[in-house]
Every structure is written in C-alpha cells, then in structure tokens.
C-alpha positions as MATLAB code, in Angstrom:
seq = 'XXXXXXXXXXXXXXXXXXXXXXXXXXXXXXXXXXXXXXXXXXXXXXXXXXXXXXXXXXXXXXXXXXXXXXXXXXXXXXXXXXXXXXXXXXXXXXXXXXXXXXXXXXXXXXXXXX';
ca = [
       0.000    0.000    0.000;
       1.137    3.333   -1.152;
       1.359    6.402    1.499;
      -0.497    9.455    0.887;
       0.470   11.316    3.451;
       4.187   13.356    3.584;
       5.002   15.736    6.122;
       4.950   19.385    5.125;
       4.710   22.554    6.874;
       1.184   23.736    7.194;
       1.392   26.395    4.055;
       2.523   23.954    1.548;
       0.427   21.568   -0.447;
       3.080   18.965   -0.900;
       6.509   18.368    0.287;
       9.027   20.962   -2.029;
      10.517   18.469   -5.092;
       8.041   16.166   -4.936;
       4.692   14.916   -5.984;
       2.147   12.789   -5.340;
       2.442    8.814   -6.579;
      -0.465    7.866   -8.356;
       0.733    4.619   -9.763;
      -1.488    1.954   -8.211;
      -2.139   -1.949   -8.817;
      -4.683   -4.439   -8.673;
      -4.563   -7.739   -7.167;
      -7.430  -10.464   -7.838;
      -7.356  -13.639   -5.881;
      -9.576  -16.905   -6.970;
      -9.455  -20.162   -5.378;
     -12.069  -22.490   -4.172;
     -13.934  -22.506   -1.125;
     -11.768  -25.320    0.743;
      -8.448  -23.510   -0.189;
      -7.016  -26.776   -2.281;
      -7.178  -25.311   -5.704;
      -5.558  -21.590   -6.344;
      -5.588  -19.852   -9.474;
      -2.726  -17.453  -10.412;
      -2.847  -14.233   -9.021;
      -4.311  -11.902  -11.778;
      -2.142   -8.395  -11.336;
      -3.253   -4.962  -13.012;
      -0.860   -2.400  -13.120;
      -0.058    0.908  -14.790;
       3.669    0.058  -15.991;
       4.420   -2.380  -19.054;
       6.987   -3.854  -17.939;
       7.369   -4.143  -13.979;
      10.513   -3.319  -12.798;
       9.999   -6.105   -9.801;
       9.293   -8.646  -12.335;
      12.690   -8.011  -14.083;
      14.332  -11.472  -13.776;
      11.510  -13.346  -11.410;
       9.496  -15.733  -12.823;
       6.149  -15.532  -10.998;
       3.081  -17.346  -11.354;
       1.085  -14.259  -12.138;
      -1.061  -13.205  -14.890;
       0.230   -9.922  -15.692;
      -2.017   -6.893  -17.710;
      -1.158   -3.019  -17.939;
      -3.948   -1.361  -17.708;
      -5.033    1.706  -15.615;
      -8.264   -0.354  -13.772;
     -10.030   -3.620  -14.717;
     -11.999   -2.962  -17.357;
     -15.125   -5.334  -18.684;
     -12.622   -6.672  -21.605;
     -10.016   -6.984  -19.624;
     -11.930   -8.971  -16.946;
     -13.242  -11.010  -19.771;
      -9.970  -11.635  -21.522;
      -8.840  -13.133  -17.829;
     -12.262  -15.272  -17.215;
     -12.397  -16.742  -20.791;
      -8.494  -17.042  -20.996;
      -7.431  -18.083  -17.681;
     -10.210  -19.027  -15.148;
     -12.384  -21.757  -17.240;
      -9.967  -23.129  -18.467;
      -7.838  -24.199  -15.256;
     -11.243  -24.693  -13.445;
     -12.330  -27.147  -15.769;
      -8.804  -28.755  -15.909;
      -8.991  -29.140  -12.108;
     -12.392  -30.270  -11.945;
     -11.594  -32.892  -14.600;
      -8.409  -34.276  -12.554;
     -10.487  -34.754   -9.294;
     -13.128  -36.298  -10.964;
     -15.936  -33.836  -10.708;
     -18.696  -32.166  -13.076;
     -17.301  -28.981  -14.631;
     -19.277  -25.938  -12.922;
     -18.218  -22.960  -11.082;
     -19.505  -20.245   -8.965;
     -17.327  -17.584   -8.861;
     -18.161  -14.535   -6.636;
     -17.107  -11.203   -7.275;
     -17.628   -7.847   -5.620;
     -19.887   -5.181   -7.430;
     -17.138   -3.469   -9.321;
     -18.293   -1.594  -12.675;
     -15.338   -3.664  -14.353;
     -17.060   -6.850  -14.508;
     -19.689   -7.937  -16.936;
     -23.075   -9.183  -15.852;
     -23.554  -12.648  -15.581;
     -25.505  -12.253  -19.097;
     -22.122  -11.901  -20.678;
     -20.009  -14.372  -19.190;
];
C-alpha cells in the first residue's frame, strides 16, 4: 500500500521536489472454497513492464492497464479461469461448474455476458 500522506509545513500543499504517486495496482485472488485449488494471481498495473518482475518468474497473470476494465476482466475469465477450473475439476473427478463470486465493481460484466 502506497502512502499518501508526507510531512509538510502547514502552508505547503506537498513536500518541495516532490509529488504525489499515483501509480497503483490491482490484485485479484480466486481459489475455491476449501483452499485446495488456487488460481494465479491476476495483477493490473499501470507500468508495461514491472521493474519487480525483471528477472523473477512468478506465477502471475500480468495486464497493464489503468483499472479492470469489462474486456479486460473477460480476456482473464475466458483465458485463464475456465480453463484451469475445468482442468482441475476434470483431474479430481468432478462435473465442470463454477460459482465464482465477485464484488460489485463496474469492471465486470453481468452474468448475461459471461
């Protein structure tokens, strides 16, 4: 989590030299309800190519992008969460279907669409 607070005198807005950080990221975590099956961590962040990811290979899905957006979220459910949910629900012998909860973000589609 990013401060937003510096310490400045009470007539200045910010701290002389320096601005406010704005860059932000998104985490979203998806696993099942008993904790056995986690999906990789889908990260949203404003920077191309993460300086912290430089040389780490990390079981992350990875998109630049300012917020989640309905394609974006889309992209990640059709590319990444079926698929791996059916692949696990295949290997422990179980019928393919998911309920996946989300919060009410304007990002996401309505169930219509997925």
């Amino acid at each position: 989590m990013l401060s937003e607070h510096t310490l400045v005198s009470s007539h200045e807005k910010n701290a002389p030299g320096r601005k406010i950080i704005k860059a932000r990221i998104t985490f979203m975590l998806c696993a099942n309800a008993s904790g056995t099956h986690k999906l990789p961590m889908f990260v949203i962040g404003t920077v191309q190519k993460p300086r912290a990811f430089k040389s780490i290979n990390l079981s992350v899905c990875y998109r630049e992008q300012k917020k989640c957006t309905r394609v974006l979220f889309l992209d990640w459910f059709h590319q990444e969460f079926v698929p791996v949910a059916r692949k696990h629900f295949l290997s422990v012998n179980l019928s393919p279907k998911a309920l996946l909860l989300l919060d009410n973000c304007l990002g996401y589609p309505s169930a219509e669409e997925l």
